[in-house]
Coordinates of C-alpha atoms in Angstrom, one line a residue:
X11 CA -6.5 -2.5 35.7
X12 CA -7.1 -5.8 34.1
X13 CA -9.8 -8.0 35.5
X14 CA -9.4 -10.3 38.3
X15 CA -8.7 -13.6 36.2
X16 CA -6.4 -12.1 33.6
X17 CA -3.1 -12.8 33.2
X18 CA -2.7 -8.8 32.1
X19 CA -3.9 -8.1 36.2
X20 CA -1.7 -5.7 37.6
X21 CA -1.2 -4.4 41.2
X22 CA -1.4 -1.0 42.4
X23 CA 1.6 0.8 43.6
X24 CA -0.1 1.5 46.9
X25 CA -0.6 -2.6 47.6
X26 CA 2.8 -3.7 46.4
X27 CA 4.5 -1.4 48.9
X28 CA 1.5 -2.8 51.8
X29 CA 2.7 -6.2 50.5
X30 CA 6.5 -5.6 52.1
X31 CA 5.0 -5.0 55.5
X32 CA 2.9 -7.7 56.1
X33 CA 3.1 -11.7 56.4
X34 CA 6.1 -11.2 59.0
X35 CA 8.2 -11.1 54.9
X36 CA 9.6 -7.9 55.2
X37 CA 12.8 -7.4 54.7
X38 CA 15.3 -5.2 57.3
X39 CA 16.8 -1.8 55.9
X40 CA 20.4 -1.2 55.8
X41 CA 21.8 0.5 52.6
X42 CA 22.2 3.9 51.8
X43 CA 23.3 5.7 48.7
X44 CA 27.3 5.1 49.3
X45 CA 26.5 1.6 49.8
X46 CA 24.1 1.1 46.9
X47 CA 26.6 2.8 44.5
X48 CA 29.5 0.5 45.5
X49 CA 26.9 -2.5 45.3
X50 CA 26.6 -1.1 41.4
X51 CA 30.6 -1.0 41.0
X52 CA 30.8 -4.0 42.3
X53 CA 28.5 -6.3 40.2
X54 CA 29.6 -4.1 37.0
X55 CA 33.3 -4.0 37.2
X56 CA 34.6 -7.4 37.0
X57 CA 34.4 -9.6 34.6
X58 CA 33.9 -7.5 32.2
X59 CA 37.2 -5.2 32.2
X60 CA 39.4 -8.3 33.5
X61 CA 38.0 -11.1 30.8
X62 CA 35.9 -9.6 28.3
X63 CA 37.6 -7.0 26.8
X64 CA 40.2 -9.3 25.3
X65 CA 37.3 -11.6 23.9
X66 CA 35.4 -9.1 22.5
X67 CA 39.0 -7.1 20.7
X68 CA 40.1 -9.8 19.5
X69 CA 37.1 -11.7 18.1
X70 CA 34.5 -8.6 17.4
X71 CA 35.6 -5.1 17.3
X72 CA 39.3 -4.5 17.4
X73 CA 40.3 -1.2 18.5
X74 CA 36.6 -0.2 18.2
X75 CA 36.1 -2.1 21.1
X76 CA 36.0 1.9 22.9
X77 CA 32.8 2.2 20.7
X78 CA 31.9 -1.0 21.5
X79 CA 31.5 0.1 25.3
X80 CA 30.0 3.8 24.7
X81 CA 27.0 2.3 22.8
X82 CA 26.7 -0.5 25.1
X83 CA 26.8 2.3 27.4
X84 CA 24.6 4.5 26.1
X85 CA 22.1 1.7 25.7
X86 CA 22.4 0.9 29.5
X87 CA 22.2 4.9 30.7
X88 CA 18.6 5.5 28.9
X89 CA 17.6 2.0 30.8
X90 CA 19.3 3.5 33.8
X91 CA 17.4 6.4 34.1
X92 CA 13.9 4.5 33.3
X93 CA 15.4 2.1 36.3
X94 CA 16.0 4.7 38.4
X95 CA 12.2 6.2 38.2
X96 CA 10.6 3.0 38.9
X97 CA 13.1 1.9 41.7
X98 CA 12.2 5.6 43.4
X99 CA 8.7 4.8 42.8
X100 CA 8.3 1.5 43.9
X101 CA 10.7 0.1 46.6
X102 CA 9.8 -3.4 46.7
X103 CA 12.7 -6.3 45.9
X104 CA 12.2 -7.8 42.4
X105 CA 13.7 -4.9 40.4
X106 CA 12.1 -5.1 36.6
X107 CA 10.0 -7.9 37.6
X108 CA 8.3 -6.5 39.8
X109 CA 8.0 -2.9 37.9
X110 CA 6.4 -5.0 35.0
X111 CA 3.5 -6.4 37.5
X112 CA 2.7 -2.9 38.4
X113 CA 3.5 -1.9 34.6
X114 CA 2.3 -4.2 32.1
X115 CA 0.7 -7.3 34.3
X116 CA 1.3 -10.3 35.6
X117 CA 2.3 -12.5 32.8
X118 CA 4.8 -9.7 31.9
X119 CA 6.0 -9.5 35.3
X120 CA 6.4 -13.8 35.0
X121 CA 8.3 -14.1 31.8
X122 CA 10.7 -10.9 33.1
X123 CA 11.1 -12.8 36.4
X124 CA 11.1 -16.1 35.5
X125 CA 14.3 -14.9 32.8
X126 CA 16.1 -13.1 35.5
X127 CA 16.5 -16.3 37.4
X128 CA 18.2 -17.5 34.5
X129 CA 19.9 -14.8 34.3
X130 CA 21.3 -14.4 37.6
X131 CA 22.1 -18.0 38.3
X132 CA 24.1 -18.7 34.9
X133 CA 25.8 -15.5 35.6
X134 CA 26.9 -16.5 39.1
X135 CA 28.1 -20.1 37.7
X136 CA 29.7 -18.5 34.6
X137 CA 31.5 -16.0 36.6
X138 CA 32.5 -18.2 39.4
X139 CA 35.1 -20.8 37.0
X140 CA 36.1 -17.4 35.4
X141 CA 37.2 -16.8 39.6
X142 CA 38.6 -20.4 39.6
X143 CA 40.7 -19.6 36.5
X144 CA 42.4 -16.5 38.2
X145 CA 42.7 -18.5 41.8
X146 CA 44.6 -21.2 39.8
X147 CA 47.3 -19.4 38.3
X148 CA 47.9 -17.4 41.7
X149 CA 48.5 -20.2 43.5
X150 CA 50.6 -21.2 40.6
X151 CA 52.7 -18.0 41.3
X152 CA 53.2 -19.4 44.8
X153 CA 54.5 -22.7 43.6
X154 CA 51.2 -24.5 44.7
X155 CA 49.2 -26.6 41.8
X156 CA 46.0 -27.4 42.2
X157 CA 45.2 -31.1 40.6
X158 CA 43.4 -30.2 37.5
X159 CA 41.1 -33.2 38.1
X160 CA 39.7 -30.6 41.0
X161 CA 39.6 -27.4 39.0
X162 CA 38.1 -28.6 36.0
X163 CA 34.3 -30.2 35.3
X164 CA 33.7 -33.6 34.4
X165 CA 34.7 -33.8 30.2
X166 CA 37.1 -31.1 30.4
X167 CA 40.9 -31.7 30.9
X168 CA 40.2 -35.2 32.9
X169 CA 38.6 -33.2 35.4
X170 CA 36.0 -34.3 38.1
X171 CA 35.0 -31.1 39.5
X172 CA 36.2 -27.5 39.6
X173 CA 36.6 -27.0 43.9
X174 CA 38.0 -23.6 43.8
X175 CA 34.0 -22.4 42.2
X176 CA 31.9 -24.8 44.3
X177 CA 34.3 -23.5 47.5
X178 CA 33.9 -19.4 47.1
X179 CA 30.2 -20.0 45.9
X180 CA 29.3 -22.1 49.3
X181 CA 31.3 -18.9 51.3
X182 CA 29.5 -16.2 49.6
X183 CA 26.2 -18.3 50.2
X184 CA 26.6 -18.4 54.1
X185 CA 27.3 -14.6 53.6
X186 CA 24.4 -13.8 52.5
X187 CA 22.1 -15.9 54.7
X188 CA 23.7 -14.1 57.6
X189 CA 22.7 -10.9 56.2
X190 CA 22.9 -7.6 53.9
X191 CA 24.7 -5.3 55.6
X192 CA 28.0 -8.0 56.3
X193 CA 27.3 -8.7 52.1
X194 CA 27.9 -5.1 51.6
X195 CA 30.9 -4.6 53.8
X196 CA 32.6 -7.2 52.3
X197 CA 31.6 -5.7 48.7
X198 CA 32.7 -2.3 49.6
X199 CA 36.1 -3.7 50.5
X200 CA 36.5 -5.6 47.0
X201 CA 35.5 -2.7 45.1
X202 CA 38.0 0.0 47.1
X203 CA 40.7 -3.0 45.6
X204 CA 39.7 -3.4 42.4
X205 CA 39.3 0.2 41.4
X206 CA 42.8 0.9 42.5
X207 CA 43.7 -2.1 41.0
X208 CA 41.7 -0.5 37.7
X209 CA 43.3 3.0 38.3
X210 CA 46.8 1.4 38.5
X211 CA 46.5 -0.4 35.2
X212 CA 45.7 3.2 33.5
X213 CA 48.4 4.7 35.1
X214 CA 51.3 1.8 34.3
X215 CA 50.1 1.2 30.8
X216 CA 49.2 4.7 29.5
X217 CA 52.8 5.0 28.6
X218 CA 52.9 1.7 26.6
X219 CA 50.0 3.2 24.0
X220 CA 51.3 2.7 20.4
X221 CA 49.2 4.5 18.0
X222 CA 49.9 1.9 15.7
X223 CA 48.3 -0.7 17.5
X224 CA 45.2 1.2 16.9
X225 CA 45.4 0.9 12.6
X226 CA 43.2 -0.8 11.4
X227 CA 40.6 1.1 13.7
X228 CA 37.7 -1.4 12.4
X229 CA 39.4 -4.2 11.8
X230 CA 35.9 -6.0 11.8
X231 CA 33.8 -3.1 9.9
X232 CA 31.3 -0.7 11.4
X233 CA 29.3 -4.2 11.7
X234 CA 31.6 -6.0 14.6
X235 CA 31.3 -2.4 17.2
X236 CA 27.9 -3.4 17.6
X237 CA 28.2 -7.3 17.6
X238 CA 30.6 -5.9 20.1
X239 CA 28.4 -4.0 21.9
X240 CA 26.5 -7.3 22.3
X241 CA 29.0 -9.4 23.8
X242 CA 30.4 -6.6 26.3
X243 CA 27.0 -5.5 27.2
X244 CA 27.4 -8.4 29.3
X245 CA 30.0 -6.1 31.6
X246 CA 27.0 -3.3 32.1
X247 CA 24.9 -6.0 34.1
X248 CA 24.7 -5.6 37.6
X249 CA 23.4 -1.7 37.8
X250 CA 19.8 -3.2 37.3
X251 CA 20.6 -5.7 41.0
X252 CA 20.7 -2.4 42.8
X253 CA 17.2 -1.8 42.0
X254 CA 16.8 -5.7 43.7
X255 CA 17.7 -4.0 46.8
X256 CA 15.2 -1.8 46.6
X257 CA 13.4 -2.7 49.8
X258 CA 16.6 -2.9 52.1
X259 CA 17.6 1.0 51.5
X260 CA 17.1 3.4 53.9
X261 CA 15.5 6.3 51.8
X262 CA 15.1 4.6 48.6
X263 CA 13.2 7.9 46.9
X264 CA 16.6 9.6 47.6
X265 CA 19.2 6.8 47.3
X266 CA 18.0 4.3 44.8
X267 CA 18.2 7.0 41.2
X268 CA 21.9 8.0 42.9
X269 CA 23.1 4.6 43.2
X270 CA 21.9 3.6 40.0
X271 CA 22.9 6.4 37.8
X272 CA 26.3 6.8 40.0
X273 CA 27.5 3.6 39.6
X274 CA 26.8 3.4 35.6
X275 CA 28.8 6.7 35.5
X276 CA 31.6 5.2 37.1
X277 CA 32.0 2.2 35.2
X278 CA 31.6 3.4 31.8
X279 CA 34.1 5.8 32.0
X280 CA 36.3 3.4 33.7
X281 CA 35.5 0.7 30.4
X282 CA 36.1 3.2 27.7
X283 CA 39.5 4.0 29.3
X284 CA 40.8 0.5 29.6
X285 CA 39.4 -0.3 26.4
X286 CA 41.4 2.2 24.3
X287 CA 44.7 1.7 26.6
X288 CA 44.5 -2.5 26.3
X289 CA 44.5 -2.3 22.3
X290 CA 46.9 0.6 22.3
X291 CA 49.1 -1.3 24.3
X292 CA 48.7 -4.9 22.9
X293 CA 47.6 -5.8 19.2
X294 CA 44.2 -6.9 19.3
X295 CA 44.8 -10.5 17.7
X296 CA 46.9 -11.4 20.8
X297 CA 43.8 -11.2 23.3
X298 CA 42.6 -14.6 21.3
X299 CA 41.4 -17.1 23.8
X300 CA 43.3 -15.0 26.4
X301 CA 41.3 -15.1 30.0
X302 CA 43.4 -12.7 31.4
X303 CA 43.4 -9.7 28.9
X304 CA 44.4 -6.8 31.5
X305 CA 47.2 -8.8 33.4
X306 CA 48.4 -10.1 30.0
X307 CA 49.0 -6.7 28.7
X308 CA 51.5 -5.6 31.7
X309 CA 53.4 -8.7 31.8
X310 CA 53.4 -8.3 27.7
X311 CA 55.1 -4.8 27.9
X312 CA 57.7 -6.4 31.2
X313 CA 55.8 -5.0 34.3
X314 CA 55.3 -8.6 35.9
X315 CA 54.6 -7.1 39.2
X316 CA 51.7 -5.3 38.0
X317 CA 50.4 -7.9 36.2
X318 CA 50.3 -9.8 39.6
X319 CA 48.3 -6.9 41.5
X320 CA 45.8 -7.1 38.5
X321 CA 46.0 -11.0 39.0
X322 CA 45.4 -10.6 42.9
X323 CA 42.2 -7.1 41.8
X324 CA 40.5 -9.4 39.3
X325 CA 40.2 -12.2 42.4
X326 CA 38.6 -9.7 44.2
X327 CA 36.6 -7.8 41.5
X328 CA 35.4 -11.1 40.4
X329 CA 34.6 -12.0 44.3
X330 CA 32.4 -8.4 44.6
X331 CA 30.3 -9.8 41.1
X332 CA 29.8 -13.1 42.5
X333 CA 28.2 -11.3 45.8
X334 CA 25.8 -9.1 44.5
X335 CA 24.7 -11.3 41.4
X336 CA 24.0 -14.0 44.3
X337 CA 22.2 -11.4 46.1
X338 CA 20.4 -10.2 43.1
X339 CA 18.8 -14.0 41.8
X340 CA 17.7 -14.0 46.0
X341 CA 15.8 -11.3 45.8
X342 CA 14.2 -12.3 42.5
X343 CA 13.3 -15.4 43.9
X344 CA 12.2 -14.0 47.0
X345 CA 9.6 -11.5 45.2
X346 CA 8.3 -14.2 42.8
X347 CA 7.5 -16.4 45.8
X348 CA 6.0 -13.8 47.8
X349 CA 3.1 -13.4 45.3
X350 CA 2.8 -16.4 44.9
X351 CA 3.7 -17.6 41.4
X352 CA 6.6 -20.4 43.0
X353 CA 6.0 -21.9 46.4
X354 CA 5.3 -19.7 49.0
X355 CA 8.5 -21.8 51.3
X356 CA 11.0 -19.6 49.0
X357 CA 9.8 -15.8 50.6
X358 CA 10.4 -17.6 54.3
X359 CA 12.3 -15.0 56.3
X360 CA 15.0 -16.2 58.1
X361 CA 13.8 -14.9 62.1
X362 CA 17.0 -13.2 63.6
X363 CA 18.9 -12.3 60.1
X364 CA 16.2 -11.1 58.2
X365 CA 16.7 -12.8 54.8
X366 CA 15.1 -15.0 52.5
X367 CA 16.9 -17.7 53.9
X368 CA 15.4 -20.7 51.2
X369 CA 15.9 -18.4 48.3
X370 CA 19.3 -17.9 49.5
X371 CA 20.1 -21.9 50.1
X372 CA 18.6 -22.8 46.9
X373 CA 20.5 -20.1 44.9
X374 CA 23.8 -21.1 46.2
X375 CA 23.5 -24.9 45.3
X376 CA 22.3 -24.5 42.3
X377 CA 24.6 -22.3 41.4
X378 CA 27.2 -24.6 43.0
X379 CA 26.2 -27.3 41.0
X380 CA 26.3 -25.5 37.5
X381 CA 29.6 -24.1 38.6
X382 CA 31.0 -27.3 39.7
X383 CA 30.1 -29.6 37.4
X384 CA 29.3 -28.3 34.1
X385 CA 30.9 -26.6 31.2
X386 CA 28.9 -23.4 31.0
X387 CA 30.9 -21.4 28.7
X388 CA 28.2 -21.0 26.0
X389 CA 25.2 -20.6 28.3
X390 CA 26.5 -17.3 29.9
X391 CA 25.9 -15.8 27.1
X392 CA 22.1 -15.9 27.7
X393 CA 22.7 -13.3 30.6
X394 CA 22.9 -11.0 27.9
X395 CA 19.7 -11.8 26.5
X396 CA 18.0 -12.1 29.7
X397 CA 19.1 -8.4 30.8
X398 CA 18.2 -7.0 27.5
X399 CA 15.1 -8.1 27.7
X400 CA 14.4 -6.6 31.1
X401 CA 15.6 -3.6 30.0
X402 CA 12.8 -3.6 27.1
X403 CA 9.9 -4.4 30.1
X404 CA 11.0 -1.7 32.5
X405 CA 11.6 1.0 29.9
X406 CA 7.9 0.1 28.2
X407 CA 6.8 0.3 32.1
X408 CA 7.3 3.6 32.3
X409 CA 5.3 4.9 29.6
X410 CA 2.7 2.5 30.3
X411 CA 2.9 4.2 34.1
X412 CA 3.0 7.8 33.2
X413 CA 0.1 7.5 30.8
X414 CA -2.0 5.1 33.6
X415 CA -1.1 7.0 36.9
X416 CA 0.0 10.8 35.8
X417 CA -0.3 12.0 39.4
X418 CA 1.8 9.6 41.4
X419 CA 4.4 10.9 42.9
X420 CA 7.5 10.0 41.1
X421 CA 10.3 11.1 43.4
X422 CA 13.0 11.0 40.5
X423 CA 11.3 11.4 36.8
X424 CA 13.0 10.1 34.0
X425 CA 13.8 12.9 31.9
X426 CA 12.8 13.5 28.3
X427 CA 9.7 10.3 28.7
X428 CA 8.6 9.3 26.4
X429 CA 11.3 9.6 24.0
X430 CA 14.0 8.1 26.8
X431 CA 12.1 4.9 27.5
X432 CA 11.6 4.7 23.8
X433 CA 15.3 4.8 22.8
X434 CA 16.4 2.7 25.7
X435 CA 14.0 -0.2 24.0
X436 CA 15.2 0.4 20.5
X437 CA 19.1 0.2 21.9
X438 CA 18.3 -3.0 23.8
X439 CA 16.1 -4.5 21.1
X440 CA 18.8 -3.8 18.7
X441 CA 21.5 -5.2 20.2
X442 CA 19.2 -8.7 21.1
X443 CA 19.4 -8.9 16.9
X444 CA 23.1 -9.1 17.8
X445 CA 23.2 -11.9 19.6
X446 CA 24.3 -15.6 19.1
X447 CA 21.4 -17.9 17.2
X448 CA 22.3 -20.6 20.2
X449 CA 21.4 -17.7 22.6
X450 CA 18.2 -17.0 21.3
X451 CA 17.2 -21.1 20.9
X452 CA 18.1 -21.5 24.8
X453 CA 16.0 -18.3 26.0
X454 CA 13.0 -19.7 23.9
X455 CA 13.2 -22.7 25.5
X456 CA 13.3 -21.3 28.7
X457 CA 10.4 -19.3 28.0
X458 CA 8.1 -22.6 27.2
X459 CA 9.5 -24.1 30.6
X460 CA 8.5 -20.9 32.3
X461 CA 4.7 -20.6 30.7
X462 CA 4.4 -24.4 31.8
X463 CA 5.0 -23.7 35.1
X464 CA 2.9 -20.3 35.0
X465 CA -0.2 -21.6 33.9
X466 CA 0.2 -25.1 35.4
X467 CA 1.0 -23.1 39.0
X468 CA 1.8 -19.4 39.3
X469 CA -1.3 -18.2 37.9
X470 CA -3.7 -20.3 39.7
X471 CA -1.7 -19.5 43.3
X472 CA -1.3 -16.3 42.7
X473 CA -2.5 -13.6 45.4
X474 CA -3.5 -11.8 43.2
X475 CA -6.2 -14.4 43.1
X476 CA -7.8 -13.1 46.8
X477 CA -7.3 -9.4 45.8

């Protein structure tokens, strides 16, 4: 363990589970493996399969988009597993930031934590005008039409400020103050919908396929599957903000690796399948600047009806993402604060609900305010970025872990470590080389805002300072 003063210190496995259970800062437990696995499927399948699959066939991969999503995939089940060790092993909220205190040290764990923020908030805006867009044009299949002067941001379309994102965000914000088990309730409803919503989708437009569709297979050359695989990785987020619940599960040695694993399962398999059916049934050049790729495709081959269930599943897929990526940047918050690098006001637990109630307020209006008022289109591509990264620190953590502490007890172990951890940070370093130059200016920046506030704050308040 690093000395005292170094910004390498590291906490003991033993004192970051003490740490829940002191400070009246400890968090009620209310999720079990069912719940956990539905809190997965719900942050992954959204926007994603409803938005991003169109983007990333017409303007990336093609038809290869189905490789596209097994090597994002395969990329996000060797993180998984490394995921699921750590979240077994140390049930504390703060998923990879707080596995890279215990891992690598503090300054690790700050970067990781400070970029999860980011992360999770741009996410949550981003996502939350993707919602708008598919509330507009339902109410437009009603007869009703929202002013676009209140569904747009100021600078786009003569708008002033887009009401349907700042409304659902401001809902989903009281939802969460009043607590985790109501959050997941309502999740596990959206995600029942939007699978069958998924499901029926495969079933209506498996008989559409044209084989032709498929030809050219690589339209974009070996090259665009993986720049692919960098823009759709952005539909695998969400598995990591189970391991954020971490200290609200009932049994999280048990439950934690099943909900993890489970719900990556689920949705890649899901991805693949409405990957290969969308461009068999559509040519891929049509998805250009399409928003709504899935319901596009029905009404394209004349099944209007089941183009307006998918309208009504992506509402409520969306919906289920917008819950648990707000519940996720909480938590992040919450465990940052808690140790002190941000104000200590931000781990305050709310008395009768049990949740980190300012985390919780200042999460919403921010996110509120990003979603409301600003064009964000560009920026949520740094999610990507951010998660990648995290993947790298939590994979790297458990080698680091393994060689430090050999005789911990590691309820679930990773299987074939090293190697697994190993391949899981090639994968996600890889596909970071993918990404956008903008994305990679606005994460550096980030970065120099976030070791400002580290060593003009977090490292001088930390606790770790009175261990």
């Amino acid at each position: 363990m690093s000395g005292k003063n170094s910004v390498f210190r590291t906490k003991s496995i033993a004192e970051t589970i003490a740490e829940t259970k002191s400070g009246g800062k400890e968090l009620k437990k209310t999720l079990g493996a069912f719940e956990l696995t539905m809190l997965g499927i719900g942050a992954i399948i959204g926007t994603g399969i409803f938005v991003l699959t169109g983007v990333a066939a017409a303007d990336y991969a093609g038809p290869a988009l189905i490789l596209s999503f097994v090597f994002a995939g395969m990329a996000c089940t060797f993180a998984a597993l490394c995921y699921a060790e750590l979240a077994a092993m140390i049930p504390v909220a703060g998923s990879a930031y707080t596995f890279g205190y215990v891992g690598l040290g503090e300054i690790w764990a700050w970067i990781i934590g400070w970029d999860l923020i980011l992360e999770y908030t741009v996410a949550v805006a981003a996502v939350a005008v993707g919602w708008s867009g598919y509330m507009v044009q339902l109410f437009k299949g009603f007869g009703i039409t929202i002013p676009v002067a209140l569904c747009n941001p100021p600078g786009q379309n003569g708008g002033i400020v887009n009401l349907p994102s700042v409304i659902i965000l401001f809902i989903i914000m009281c939802i969460l103050i009043r607590g985790v088990s109501q959050s997941a309730k309502l999740n596990d409803v959206l995600v029942i919908i939007k699978l069958t919503v998924v499901i029926l989708f495969i079933v209506l437009g498996i008989g559409h396929v044209k084989v032709a569709n498929w030809n050219p297979f690589f339209p974009y050359g070996v090259g665009g599957v993986f720049k692919g695989a960098a823009i759709v990785f952005f539909s695998y987020i969400g598995f990591d903000a189970v391991s954020t619940a971490a200290e609200e599960v009932k049994n999280p040695q048990k439950d934690l690796p099943i909900g993890i694993v489970a719900s990556l399962i689920v949705c890649t398999i899901l991805y693949i399948v409405v990957s290969a059916i969308l461009t068999g049934m559509v040519p891929y050049q049509q998805f250009h600047n399409n928003a709504a790729p899935v319901a596009y495709a029905l009404a394209r081959v004349g099944i209007n009806w089941g183009s307006a269930l998918v309208s009504v599943g992506a509402i409520c897929g969306i919906t289920s993402v917008l819950v648990v990526m707000s519940f996720g940047g909480t938590r992040i918050l919450f465990a940052l604060s808690r140790d002190g690098l941000l104000p200590q006001l931000f781990s305050d637990v709310h008395p009768k609900f049990q949740t980190p109630i300012k985390s919780t307020l200042l999460v919403g209006i921010v996110t509120i305010v990003l979603s409301g008022f600003l064009q964000i289109s560009r920026l949520a591509e740094m999610t990507n970025i951010g998660t990648l990264a995290a993947f790298c620190i939590v994979s790297i953590s458990v080698i680091v872990l393994r060689k430090r502490e050999p005789d911990q007890e590691r309820p679930f172990r990773c299987p074939g470590s090293p190697v697994t951890p190993l391949i899981a940070t090639a994968f996600c370093a890889y596909l970071i080389t993918q990404l956008p130059t903008f994305t990679k200016e606005v994460f550096v920046i980030w970065l120099i805002i976030g070791f400002a506030i580290y060593f003009g704050y977090g490292r001088r308040n930390s606790v770790m300072n009175n261990k």
